[in-house]
Amino acid sequence: MSSNNPQTREWQSLSNEHHLAPFSDFKQLKEKGPRIITSAKGVYLWDSEGNKILDGMAGLWCVAIGYGRDELADAASKQMRELPYYNLFFQTAHPPVLELAKAIADIAPQGMNHVFFTGSGSEGNDTMLRMVRHYWAIKGQPNKKVIISRKNGYHGSTVAGASLGGMTYMHEQGDLPIPGIVHIAQPYWFGEGGDMTPEEFGVWAANQLEEKILEIGVDNVGAFIAEPIQGAGGVIVPPESYWPRIKEILAKYDILFVADEVICGFGRTGEWFGSDYYDLKPDMMTIAKGLTSGYIPMGGLIVRDSVVEVLNEGGDFNHGFTYSGHPVAAAVALENIRIMRDEKIIERVHTETAPYLQKRLRELNDHPLVGEVRGVGLLGAIELVQDKATRKRYEGKGVGMICRQFCFDNGLIMRAVGDTMIIAPPLVITPAEIDELVAKARKCLDLTLSALQG
Ligand code: PXG
């Protein structure tokens, strides 16, 4: 712990003595001490040392409308005073959850008019797994249980979420995945495409779905789940041939398609949902994060009418959470969606800031460390390599982490997934702030290159 600031040191010692942080090496964190974030406004964070940091990750992909919107605080406060809690079990409901369900149906793809609410994206995917199996059981096909997912996909950290996800380092802990979940290749051309062109590789990766369906037998497959663009896996934008081929396969076999929209949903791609961007027509969509801009926890599952019609015939769905559709979270989500609509935030991403960010980011292609820049909407990835032509990495150097540290030290949050640097700034980022982000990113790439050469 290096801080000279007694307040920072005090918070860091509280962390050491009492806090177990998610996705962290507990012992290492004790040695370094966490950075303490104390306040935020717009796209900027401040830490306890007084540093101002441009948040290129919108928190954890969630703070869509930016930090510091009083309207959301006011909506929460008003709802807390009126009805801070009531549940949706036992044939009760409350106004905010009903109004929110309607507001979501209004923006969701056509024919998706019902929402099951949860407290998080992970719970949304747990709900999905149980709902898919319940659906097929009602239809008299209880064997259609297997969910096909993808390697390096991310679907959460509960037992079902981590099993659905394809992160091997998560599976290694706790004997995952649970039975009934299988993984196929991801459409990650830069990392895994070998000698194929991106288009050839996209078709190859999509064909893995058909092969898996045939291997398991369509009578045993319940659903395929995928993020339109993989987020936590490294902002993996599939080759253009991928989704059209997947859609052909889905049309051919009687299985459900679940789009995990936890990152892509609520404007990230410049459309309301990633499924709109790729015209995917899912049967279910998992949502969270941007639903409340992260101001308060909430997730859910949007369900297609044709699926609901079957569920209607199935008696009780024995599933739900204390905080399903929490009134305060629902009031915040409603206000968040209102702001997105009234201020035309997604239209601005679509027409102005996404094209500008994508253009400016691609200028980094001329940097000696950069093997590829890709992105859609306000999602971006920068691949760090030793050799541009062969896509060869700097083996064993931890280049991504070196770059990430330079970013931290220079007032920019840019994440590293292996040697892929990723960004997903708040949707309200302005062109001037994009200029600042790209300038800082370039500076940190320069510093990283010097460190590697030095
Ligand atoms: N699906 C997707 C696509 C996600 O990105 C979840 C489900 C789970 O949501 P909850 O609300 O249960 O966390 C997520 C979450 C990272 C990182 O390292 C990403 C997420 C969560 C934690 C870390 O990028 N995404």
Short mmCIF file of C-alpha atoms and ligand atoms in Angstrom, two decimals:
data_model
loop_
_atom_site.label_atom_id
_atom_site.label_comp_id
_atom_site.label_asym_id
_atom_site.label_seq_id
_atom_site.Cartn_x
_atom_site.Cartn_y
_atom_site.Cartn_z
CA MET A 1 0.00 0.00 0.00
CA SER A 2 1.71 3.09 -1.27
CA SER A 3 -0.65 5.96 -0.49
CA ASN A 4 0.44 8.84 1.72
CA ASN A 5 -3.16 9.88 2.19
CA PRO A 6 -4.35 8.70 5.63
CA GLN A 7 -7.97 8.44 4.44
CA THR A 8 -6.98 6.18 1.54
CA ARG A 9 -4.85 4.09 3.86
CA GLU A 10 -7.73 3.70 6.29
CA TRP A 11 -10.10 2.49 3.56
CA GLN A 12 -7.47 0.13 2.23
CA SER A 13 -6.95 -1.38 5.65
CA LEU A 14 -10.73 -1.90 5.96
CA SER A 15 -10.52 -3.73 2.65
CA ASN A 16 -7.69 -5.91 3.93
CA GLU A 17 -9.38 -6.72 7.18
CA HIS A 18 -12.97 -7.25 6.11
CA HIS A 19 -13.69 -7.33 2.40
CA LEU A 20 -13.54 -10.21 -0.08
CA ALA A 21 -13.63 -8.66 -3.56
CA PRO A 22 -15.18 -10.35 -6.63
CA PHE A 23 -12.86 -11.86 -9.25
CA SER A 24 -9.78 -10.98 -7.19
CA ASP A 25 -6.67 -12.64 -5.85
CA PHE A 26 -7.37 -11.89 -2.17
CA LYS A 27 -3.75 -12.09 -1.06
CA GLN A 28 -2.42 -9.97 -3.88
CA LEU A 29 -5.12 -7.35 -3.30
CA LYS A 30 -4.05 -7.10 0.34
CA GLU A 31 -0.50 -6.35 -0.75
CA LYS A 32 -1.46 -3.68 -3.29
CA GLY A 33 -4.62 -2.27 -1.72
CA PRO A 34 -7.61 -1.39 -3.90
CA ARG A 35 -7.99 1.94 -5.63
CA ILE A 36 -10.85 3.68 -3.83
CA ILE A 37 -13.35 5.34 -6.16
CA THR A 38 -15.20 8.04 -4.28
CA SER A 39 -17.35 9.98 -6.75
CA ALA A 40 -18.33 10.29 -10.39
CA LYS A 41 -19.97 12.63 -12.89
CA GLY A 42 -20.72 12.12 -16.58
CA VAL A 43 -17.96 9.87 -17.94
CA TYR A 44 -15.46 10.69 -15.19
CA LEU A 45 -14.54 9.04 -11.88
CA TRP A 46 -12.56 10.48 -8.98
CA ASP A 47 -10.50 8.37 -6.60
CA SER A 48 -9.56 9.02 -2.98
CA GLU A 49 -6.24 10.46 -4.08
CA GLY A 50 -8.04 13.17 -6.06
CA ASN A 51 -7.24 11.65 -9.49
CA LYS A 52 -9.76 12.26 -12.27
CA ILE A 53 -10.19 9.21 -14.50
CA LEU A 54 -12.05 8.82 -17.81
CA ASP A 55 -14.16 5.69 -17.38
CA GLY A 56 -13.76 3.88 -20.67
CA MET A 57 -15.73 0.91 -19.30
CA ALA A 58 -18.94 2.60 -18.03
CA GLY A 59 -18.32 0.96 -14.66
CA LEU A 60 -18.68 -2.68 -15.62
CA TRP A 61 -20.36 -2.03 -19.00
CA CYS A 62 -23.42 -0.64 -17.28
CA VAL A 63 -23.49 3.13 -16.67
CA ALA A 64 -25.22 3.89 -19.97
CA ILE A 65 -26.55 7.38 -19.24
CA GLY A 66 -23.42 8.42 -17.33
CA TYR A 67 -22.82 9.11 -13.67
CA GLY A 68 -24.53 11.69 -11.53
CA ARG A 69 -28.06 11.86 -12.92
CA ASP A 70 -30.19 13.25 -10.10
CA GLU A 71 -33.38 12.10 -11.81
CA LEU A 72 -32.52 8.48 -11.01
CA ALA A 73 -31.73 9.30 -7.39
CA ASP A 74 -35.02 11.21 -7.16
CA ALA A 75 -36.98 8.31 -8.68
CA ALA A 76 -35.45 5.93 -6.13
CA SER A 77 -36.09 8.27 -3.23
CA LYS A 78 -39.72 8.87 -4.24
CA GLN A 79 -40.39 5.15 -4.66
CA MET A 80 -38.68 4.30 -1.36
CA ARG A 81 -40.98 6.68 0.45
CA GLU A 82 -44.10 5.44 -1.31
CA LEU A 83 -43.56 1.68 -1.43
CA PRO A 84 -39.99 0.57 -0.69
CA TYR A 85 -40.71 -3.11 -1.09
CA TYR A 86 -43.35 -5.53 -1.96
CA ASN A 87 -43.11 -8.88 -3.68
CA LEU A 88 -44.72 -10.19 -6.84
CA PHE A 89 -45.46 -13.64 -5.50
CA PHE A 90 -48.91 -14.83 -4.42
CA GLN A 91 -50.86 -12.88 -7.02
CA THR A 92 -49.75 -9.39 -6.11
CA ALA A 93 -48.02 -6.69 -8.17
CA HIS A 94 -47.15 -3.00 -7.89
CA PRO A 95 -47.28 -0.08 -10.34
CA PRO A 96 -43.55 0.41 -11.08
CA VAL A 97 -42.94 -3.18 -12.17
CA LEU A 98 -46.01 -3.21 -14.41
CA GLU A 99 -45.13 0.12 -16.00
CA LEU A 100 -41.57 -1.07 -16.51
CA ALA A 101 -42.67 -4.33 -18.15
CA LYS A 102 -44.74 -2.25 -20.59
CA ALA A 103 -41.86 0.18 -21.25
CA ILE A 104 -39.54 -2.74 -22.03
CA ALA A 105 -42.12 -4.40 -24.29
CA ASP A 106 -42.34 -1.09 -26.20
CA ILE A 107 -38.62 -1.07 -27.01
CA ALA A 108 -38.07 -4.83 -27.36
CA PRO A 109 -38.17 -6.54 -30.78
CA GLN A 110 -41.63 -7.24 -32.16
CA GLY A 111 -43.44 -10.13 -30.51
CA MET A 112 -41.46 -9.94 -27.26
CA ASN A 113 -43.97 -8.52 -24.84
CA HIS A 114 -43.37 -10.18 -21.47
CA VAL A 115 -40.64 -9.75 -18.88
CA PHE A 116 -39.60 -11.88 -15.90
CA PHE A 117 -37.56 -9.72 -13.51
CA THR A 118 -34.49 -10.74 -11.52
CA GLY A 119 -31.81 -9.02 -9.49
CA SER A 120 -28.95 -9.52 -11.95
CA GLY A 121 -27.91 -10.87 -15.32
CA SER A 122 -26.76 -14.14 -13.75
CA GLU A 123 -30.18 -14.65 -12.21
CA GLY A 124 -31.67 -13.81 -15.60
CA ASN A 125 -29.74 -16.68 -17.14
CA ASP A 126 -30.62 -19.05 -14.30
CA THR A 127 -34.23 -18.12 -14.98
CA MET A 128 -33.68 -18.80 -18.68
CA LEU A 129 -32.31 -22.29 -18.04
CA ARG A 130 -35.25 -23.25 -15.85
CA MET A 131 -37.78 -21.63 -18.17
CA VAL A 132 -36.39 -23.35 -21.28
CA ARG A 133 -36.61 -26.77 -19.64
CA HIS A 134 -40.07 -26.03 -18.23
CA TYR A 135 -41.21 -24.92 -21.71
CA TRP A 136 -40.13 -28.15 -23.38
CA ALA A 137 -41.59 -30.25 -20.57
CA ILE A 138 -44.97 -28.53 -21.06
CA LYS A 139 -44.72 -29.29 -24.76
CA GLY A 140 -44.24 -32.96 -23.91
CA GLN A 141 -40.56 -33.02 -24.84
CA PRO A 142 -38.86 -33.15 -21.42
CA ASN A 143 -35.65 -34.52 -22.94
CA LYS A 144 -34.92 -31.24 -24.68
CA LYS A 145 -32.74 -30.09 -21.81
CA VAL A 146 -29.30 -29.36 -23.20
CA ILE A 147 -28.30 -25.74 -23.62
CA ILE A 148 -25.63 -25.08 -26.22
CA SER A 149 -23.38 -22.16 -25.41
CA ARG A 150 -19.99 -20.95 -26.61
CA LYS A 151 -16.44 -21.13 -25.35
CA ASN A 152 -15.33 -17.82 -23.88
CA GLY A 153 -18.89 -16.54 -23.70
CA TYR A 154 -19.88 -14.84 -20.44
CA HIS A 155 -23.28 -15.47 -18.90
CA GLY A 156 -22.75 -14.76 -15.22
CA SER A 157 -21.24 -16.14 -12.07
CA THR A 158 -23.96 -18.17 -10.38
CA VAL A 159 -23.66 -21.93 -10.80
CA ALA A 160 -25.84 -21.91 -13.91
CA GLY A 161 -24.41 -18.62 -15.20
CA ALA A 162 -20.81 -19.76 -14.87
CA SER A 163 -21.72 -23.12 -16.43
CA LEU A 164 -23.42 -21.44 -19.38
CA GLY A 165 -20.41 -19.19 -19.76
CA GLY A 166 -17.44 -20.68 -21.52
CA MET A 167 -14.68 -19.36 -19.28
CA THR A 168 -12.44 -22.32 -18.45
CA TYR A 169 -10.85 -20.49 -15.51
CA MET A 170 -14.33 -20.27 -13.98
CA HIS A 171 -15.16 -23.90 -14.71
CA GLU A 172 -11.96 -24.99 -12.97
CA GLN A 173 -13.32 -23.77 -9.64
CA GLY A 174 -16.32 -25.61 -8.25
CA ASP A 175 -16.64 -28.51 -10.67
CA LEU A 176 -18.41 -26.73 -13.50
CA PRO A 177 -20.13 -26.81 -15.89
CA ILE A 178 -23.16 -28.56 -14.44
CA PRO A 179 -24.57 -31.36 -16.62
CA GLY A 180 -26.68 -30.43 -19.62
CA ILE A 181 -24.60 -27.51 -20.83
CA VAL A 182 -22.15 -27.85 -23.73
CA HIS A 183 -19.91 -25.35 -25.50
CA ILE A 184 -19.00 -24.80 -29.12
CA ALA A 185 -16.28 -22.64 -30.71
CA GLN A 186 -16.52 -18.86 -30.53
CA PRO A 187 -16.38 -16.66 -33.66
CA TYR A 188 -13.05 -15.09 -32.66
CA TRP A 189 -11.26 -14.77 -35.99
CA PHE A 190 -8.28 -12.72 -34.78
CA GLY A 191 -7.37 -15.24 -32.09
CA GLU A 192 -8.50 -18.51 -33.60
CA GLY A 193 -9.12 -18.02 -37.31
CA GLY A 194 -5.76 -19.46 -38.43
CA ASP A 195 -5.35 -19.30 -42.20
CA MET A 196 -9.06 -18.90 -42.94
CA THR A 197 -10.43 -15.54 -44.07
CA PRO A 198 -12.76 -13.94 -41.52
CA GLU A 199 -15.76 -14.86 -43.68
CA GLU A 200 -14.71 -18.50 -44.03
CA PHE A 201 -14.04 -18.69 -40.33
CA GLY A 202 -17.43 -17.13 -39.48
CA VAL A 203 -19.22 -19.87 -41.44
CA TRP A 204 -17.01 -22.55 -39.90
CA ALA A 205 -17.73 -21.30 -36.35
CA ALA A 206 -21.47 -21.10 -37.05
CA ASN A 207 -21.46 -24.61 -38.47
CA GLN A 208 -20.24 -25.87 -35.11
CA LEU A 209 -23.76 -25.22 -33.85
CA GLU A 210 -25.27 -27.55 -36.42
CA GLU A 211 -22.65 -30.20 -35.73
CA LYS A 212 -23.35 -30.05 -32.02
CA ILE A 213 -27.12 -30.26 -32.53
CA LEU A 214 -26.65 -33.34 -34.72
CA GLU A 215 -24.17 -34.90 -32.29
CA ILE A 216 -26.49 -34.50 -29.28
CA GLY A 217 -29.69 -35.06 -31.24
CA VAL A 218 -32.18 -32.26 -31.72
CA ASP A 219 -34.60 -34.10 -29.43
CA ASN A 220 -32.21 -33.43 -26.57
CA VAL A 221 -31.40 -29.78 -27.28
CA GLY A 222 -33.46 -27.06 -25.59
CA ALA A 223 -31.72 -23.84 -26.58
CA PHE A 224 -28.71 -22.04 -27.94
CA ILE A 225 -27.51 -19.01 -25.96
CA ALA A 226 -25.11 -16.36 -27.22
CA GLU A 227 -24.15 -12.74 -26.76
CA PRO A 228 -24.66 -10.83 -30.04
CA ILE A 229 -21.14 -9.52 -29.46
CA GLN A 230 -19.13 -11.22 -26.70
CA GLY A 231 -18.26 -8.59 -24.12
CA ALA A 232 -16.20 -9.98 -21.24
CA GLY A 233 -14.58 -12.46 -23.63
CA GLY A 234 -12.83 -9.54 -25.34
CA VAL A 235 -15.37 -7.59 -27.42
CA ILE A 236 -15.51 -10.31 -30.03
CA VAL A 237 -17.36 -8.97 -33.05
CA PRO A 238 -18.22 -12.00 -35.19
CA PRO A 239 -17.32 -12.01 -38.89
CA GLU A 240 -20.21 -10.81 -41.06
CA SER A 241 -20.91 -14.35 -42.22
CA TYR A 242 -21.53 -15.66 -38.68
CA TRP A 243 -25.01 -14.56 -37.64
CA PRO A 244 -26.66 -15.16 -41.02
CA ARG A 245 -25.41 -18.77 -40.97
CA ILE A 246 -26.47 -19.23 -37.32
CA LYS A 247 -29.93 -17.92 -38.26
CA GLU A 248 -30.19 -20.51 -41.04
CA ILE A 249 -29.31 -23.27 -38.59
CA LEU A 250 -31.77 -22.02 -35.97
CA ALA A 251 -34.52 -21.93 -38.59
CA LYS A 252 -33.82 -25.53 -39.52
CA TYR A 253 -33.98 -27.09 -36.04
CA ASP A 254 -36.66 -26.78 -33.39
CA ILE A 255 -34.67 -25.21 -30.56
CA LEU A 256 -35.02 -21.91 -28.72
CA PHE A 257 -32.57 -19.06 -29.25
CA VAL A 258 -31.55 -16.91 -26.30
CA ALA A 259 -29.72 -13.65 -26.92
CA ASP A 260 -27.78 -12.58 -23.85
CA GLU A 261 -28.23 -8.82 -24.11
CA VAL A 262 -26.74 -7.97 -20.72
CA ILE A 263 -23.96 -5.96 -22.41
CA CYS A 264 -25.35 -5.35 -25.91
CA GLY A 265 -28.80 -4.29 -24.71
CA PHE A 266 -29.95 -0.75 -23.98
CA GLY A 267 -28.09 1.05 -26.70
CA ARG A 268 -24.54 -0.26 -26.66
CA THR A 269 -24.59 -1.05 -30.40
CA GLY A 270 -26.47 2.11 -31.38
CA GLU A 271 -29.74 0.13 -31.45
CA TRP A 272 -31.89 -0.72 -28.44
CA PHE A 273 -30.66 -4.33 -28.54
CA GLY A 274 -27.80 -6.23 -30.16
CA SER A 275 -30.54 -8.44 -31.61
CA ASP A 276 -31.83 -5.38 -33.50
CA TYR A 277 -28.34 -4.66 -34.79
CA TYR A 278 -27.97 -8.20 -36.21
CA ASP A 279 -31.71 -8.82 -36.80
CA LEU A 280 -31.61 -11.96 -34.64
CA LYS A 281 -35.26 -12.58 -33.62
CA PRO A 282 -34.53 -14.37 -30.33
CA ASP A 283 -37.07 -16.29 -28.24
CA MET A 284 -35.65 -14.87 -25.02
CA MET A 285 -33.30 -12.01 -24.18
CA THR A 286 -31.40 -11.72 -20.91
CA ILE A 287 -31.06 -8.13 -19.71
CA ALA A 288 -29.37 -6.28 -16.81
CA LYS A 289 -26.67 -3.57 -16.60
CA GLY A 290 -27.91 -0.77 -18.92
CA LEU A 291 -31.51 -1.47 -17.82
CA THR A 292 -30.85 0.73 -14.77
CA SER A 293 -27.56 2.21 -15.99
CA GLY A 294 -26.12 0.28 -13.04
CA TYR A 295 -27.55 2.77 -10.52
CA ILE A 296 -29.32 -0.09 -8.76
CA PRO A 297 -29.23 -3.86 -9.36
CA MET A 298 -31.81 -5.30 -11.72
CA GLY A 299 -31.95 -7.93 -14.43
CA GLY A 300 -34.54 -9.90 -16.29
CA LEU A 301 -35.58 -12.10 -19.13
CA ILE A 302 -37.71 -10.81 -22.02
CA VAL A 303 -39.79 -13.63 -23.46
CA ARG A 304 -41.39 -14.05 -26.89
CA ASP A 305 -45.20 -14.26 -26.99
CA SER A 306 -45.18 -17.73 -28.57
CA VAL A 307 -43.13 -19.04 -25.62
CA VAL A 308 -45.42 -17.34 -23.10
CA GLU A 309 -48.43 -19.00 -24.75
CA VAL A 310 -46.91 -22.39 -23.97
CA LEU A 311 -45.90 -21.38 -20.43
CA ASN A 312 -49.49 -20.26 -19.84
CA GLU A 313 -50.53 -23.90 -20.13
CA GLY A 314 -47.94 -25.19 -17.64
CA GLY A 315 -49.38 -24.30 -14.24
CA ASP A 316 -47.04 -22.77 -11.67
CA PHE A 317 -43.54 -21.80 -12.76
CA ASN A 318 -41.81 -22.58 -9.48
CA HIS A 319 -39.17 -19.90 -9.70
CA GLY A 320 -38.59 -16.35 -8.45
CA PHE A 321 -36.54 -14.15 -6.19
CA THR A 322 -37.31 -11.94 -3.19
CA TYR A 323 -36.12 -9.01 -5.27
CA SER A 324 -37.77 -9.95 -8.59
CA GLY A 325 -39.09 -6.67 -9.96
CA HIS A 326 -38.09 -4.70 -6.86
CA PRO A 327 -40.17 -1.50 -6.88
CA VAL A 328 -37.23 0.85 -6.30
CA ALA A 329 -35.16 -0.80 -9.02
CA ALA A 330 -38.18 -0.73 -11.35
CA ALA A 331 -38.72 2.99 -10.70
CA VAL A 332 -35.06 3.68 -11.46
CA ALA A 333 -35.16 1.56 -14.63
CA LEU A 334 -38.28 3.41 -15.82
CA GLU A 335 -36.61 6.78 -15.32
CA ASN A 336 -33.44 5.50 -17.02
CA ILE A 337 -35.44 4.39 -20.08
CA ARG A 338 -37.34 7.67 -20.10
CA ILE A 339 -34.08 9.62 -20.17
CA MET A 340 -32.68 7.39 -22.94
CA ARG A 341 -35.80 8.03 -25.03
CA ASP A 342 -36.38 11.71 -24.28
CA GLU A 343 -32.75 12.67 -24.75
CA LYS A 344 -32.43 10.44 -27.83
CA ILE A 345 -29.26 8.95 -26.36
CA ILE A 346 -29.29 5.84 -28.56
CA GLU A 347 -30.00 7.86 -31.72
CA ARG A 348 -26.96 10.00 -30.90
CA VAL A 349 -24.81 6.89 -30.43
CA HIS A 350 -26.11 5.54 -33.74
CA THR A 351 -25.61 8.63 -35.86
CA GLU A 352 -22.80 10.50 -34.17
CA THR A 353 -20.67 9.04 -31.40
CA ALA A 354 -20.41 5.40 -32.51
CA PRO A 355 -19.20 6.28 -36.04
CA TYR A 356 -16.83 8.82 -34.54
CA LEU A 357 -15.42 6.46 -31.91
CA GLN A 358 -14.98 3.66 -34.45
CA LYS A 359 -13.18 5.99 -36.85
CA ARG A 360 -10.90 7.45 -34.20
CA LEU A 361 -10.11 4.05 -32.65
CA ARG A 362 -9.11 2.63 -36.03
CA GLU A 363 -6.46 5.34 -36.32
CA LEU A 364 -4.58 3.30 -33.71
CA ASN A 365 -4.06 0.62 -36.37
CA ASP A 366 -0.87 2.43 -37.36
CA HIS A 367 0.67 1.75 -33.94
CA PRO A 368 3.42 -0.91 -33.98
CA LEU A 369 1.77 -2.81 -31.08
CA VAL A 370 -1.68 -2.97 -32.64
CA GLY A 371 -2.70 -6.04 -34.63
CA GLU A 372 -6.39 -5.21 -35.05
CA VAL A 373 -8.91 -2.62 -33.96
CA ARG A 374 -12.55 -3.69 -34.07
CA GLY A 375 -15.82 -2.59 -32.61
CA VAL A 376 -19.49 -1.87 -33.06
CA GLY A 377 -21.41 1.00 -31.52
CA LEU A 378 -19.63 2.07 -28.36
CA LEU A 379 -17.80 -1.22 -27.97
CA GLY A 380 -14.16 -1.40 -28.99
CA ALA A 381 -11.21 -3.78 -28.87
CA ILE A 382 -7.53 -3.30 -29.60
CA GLU A 383 -5.42 -6.43 -30.10
CA LEU A 384 -1.82 -6.09 -28.92
CA VAL A 385 0.71 -8.12 -30.89
CA GLN A 386 4.39 -8.57 -31.54
CA ASP A 387 3.90 -9.10 -35.26
CA LYS A 388 1.02 -7.48 -37.13
CA ALA A 389 1.17 -9.69 -40.21
CA THR A 390 1.16 -13.05 -38.44
CA ARG A 391 -0.95 -11.89 -35.43
CA LYS A 392 1.81 -13.30 -33.19
CA ARG A 393 1.56 -12.30 -29.52
CA TYR A 394 4.23 -11.28 -27.06
CA GLU A 395 4.24 -14.64 -25.25
CA GLY A 396 4.35 -14.59 -21.46
CA LYS A 397 4.87 -10.86 -21.09
CA GLY A 398 1.42 -9.91 -19.83
CA VAL A 399 1.30 -7.02 -22.29
CA GLY A 400 -2.39 -6.37 -21.67
CA MET A 401 -1.84 -5.95 -17.94
CA ILE A 402 1.15 -3.66 -18.54
CA CYS A 403 -0.97 -1.49 -20.81
CA ARG A 404 -3.89 -1.53 -18.38
CA GLN A 405 -1.61 -0.28 -15.58
CA PHE A 406 -0.35 2.58 -17.75
CA CYS A 407 -3.97 3.48 -18.47
CA PHE A 408 -4.82 3.50 -14.76
CA ASP A 409 -1.81 5.70 -14.05
CA ASN A 410 -2.73 8.10 -16.86
CA GLY A 411 -6.36 8.70 -16.05
CA LEU A 412 -8.07 6.17 -18.32
CA ILE A 413 -9.95 3.00 -17.49
CA MET A 414 -9.39 0.57 -20.35
CA ARG A 415 -9.67 -3.12 -19.53
CA ALA A 416 -7.36 -5.95 -20.56
CA VAL A 417 -8.67 -9.39 -21.51
CA GLY A 418 -5.40 -11.21 -22.03
CA ASP A 419 -3.66 -9.03 -24.62
CA THR A 420 -6.88 -7.51 -25.90
CA MET A 421 -7.63 -3.99 -24.64
CA ILE A 422 -11.33 -3.25 -24.48
CA ILE A 423 -13.55 -0.22 -24.05
CA ALA A 424 -17.25 0.39 -23.54
CA PRO A 425 -17.67 4.00 -22.39
CA PRO A 426 -20.94 5.51 -21.16
CA LEU A 427 -23.35 6.11 -24.06
CA VAL A 428 -23.33 9.84 -23.29
CA ILE A 429 -19.64 10.25 -24.14
CA THR A 430 -19.08 13.33 -26.36
CA PRO A 431 -16.80 13.61 -29.40
CA ALA A 432 -14.36 15.73 -27.34
CA GLU A 433 -14.26 13.03 -24.65
CA ILE A 434 -13.70 10.40 -27.37
CA ASP A 435 -10.71 12.46 -28.54
CA GLU A 436 -9.38 12.42 -25.00
CA LEU A 437 -9.95 8.66 -24.71
CA VAL A 438 -8.13 7.91 -27.96
CA ALA A 439 -5.24 10.27 -27.15
CA LYS A 440 -4.78 8.61 -23.76
CA ALA A 441 -5.00 5.16 -25.31
CA ARG A 442 -2.29 6.07 -27.82
CA LYS A 443 -0.07 7.45 -25.10
CA CYS A 444 -0.47 4.25 -23.07
CA LEU A 445 0.29 2.10 -26.13
CA ASP A 446 3.50 4.13 -26.58
CA LEU A 447 4.41 3.63 -22.92
CA THR A 448 3.70 -0.09 -23.20
CA LEU A 449 5.89 -0.41 -26.29
CA SER A 450 8.73 1.46 -24.56
CA ALA A 451 8.40 -0.79 -21.52
CA LEU A 452 8.65 -3.87 -23.75
CA GLN A 453 11.70 -2.52 -25.52
CA GLY A 454 13.34 -1.13 -22.40
N1 PXG B 1 -24.40 -11.96 -19.31
C1 PXG B 1 -23.47 -11.16 -19.83
C2 PXG B 1 -23.33 -11.06 -21.31
C3 PXG B 1 -22.67 -10.39 -18.99
O1 PXG B 1 -21.73 -9.60 -19.50
C4 PXG B 1 -23.84 -11.37 -17.10
C5 PXG B 1 -24.61 -12.09 -17.99
C6 PXG B 1 -24.10 -11.52 -15.65
O2 PXG B 1 -24.66 -10.39 -15.11
P1 PXG B 1 -24.50 -10.08 -13.54
O3 PXG B 1 -25.42 -8.92 -13.36
O4 PXG B 1 -24.96 -11.27 -12.81
O5 PXG B 1 -23.04 -9.79 -13.28
C7 PXG B 1 -22.86 -10.49 -17.59
C8 PXG B 1 -22.01 -9.73 -16.62
C9 PXG B 1 -16.05 -8.48 -17.01
C10 PXG B 1 -17.33 -8.74 -16.31
O6 PXG B 1 -15.01 -8.87 -16.49
C11 PXG B 1 -18.49 -8.79 -17.03
C12 PXG B 1 -19.69 -9.06 -16.37
C13 PXG B 1 -19.71 -9.26 -15.00
C14 PXG B 1 -18.52 -9.20 -14.28
C15 PXG B 1 -17.31 -8.95 -14.93
O7 PXG B 1 -16.07 -7.89 -18.09
N2 PXG B 1 -20.82 -9.20 -17.14
#
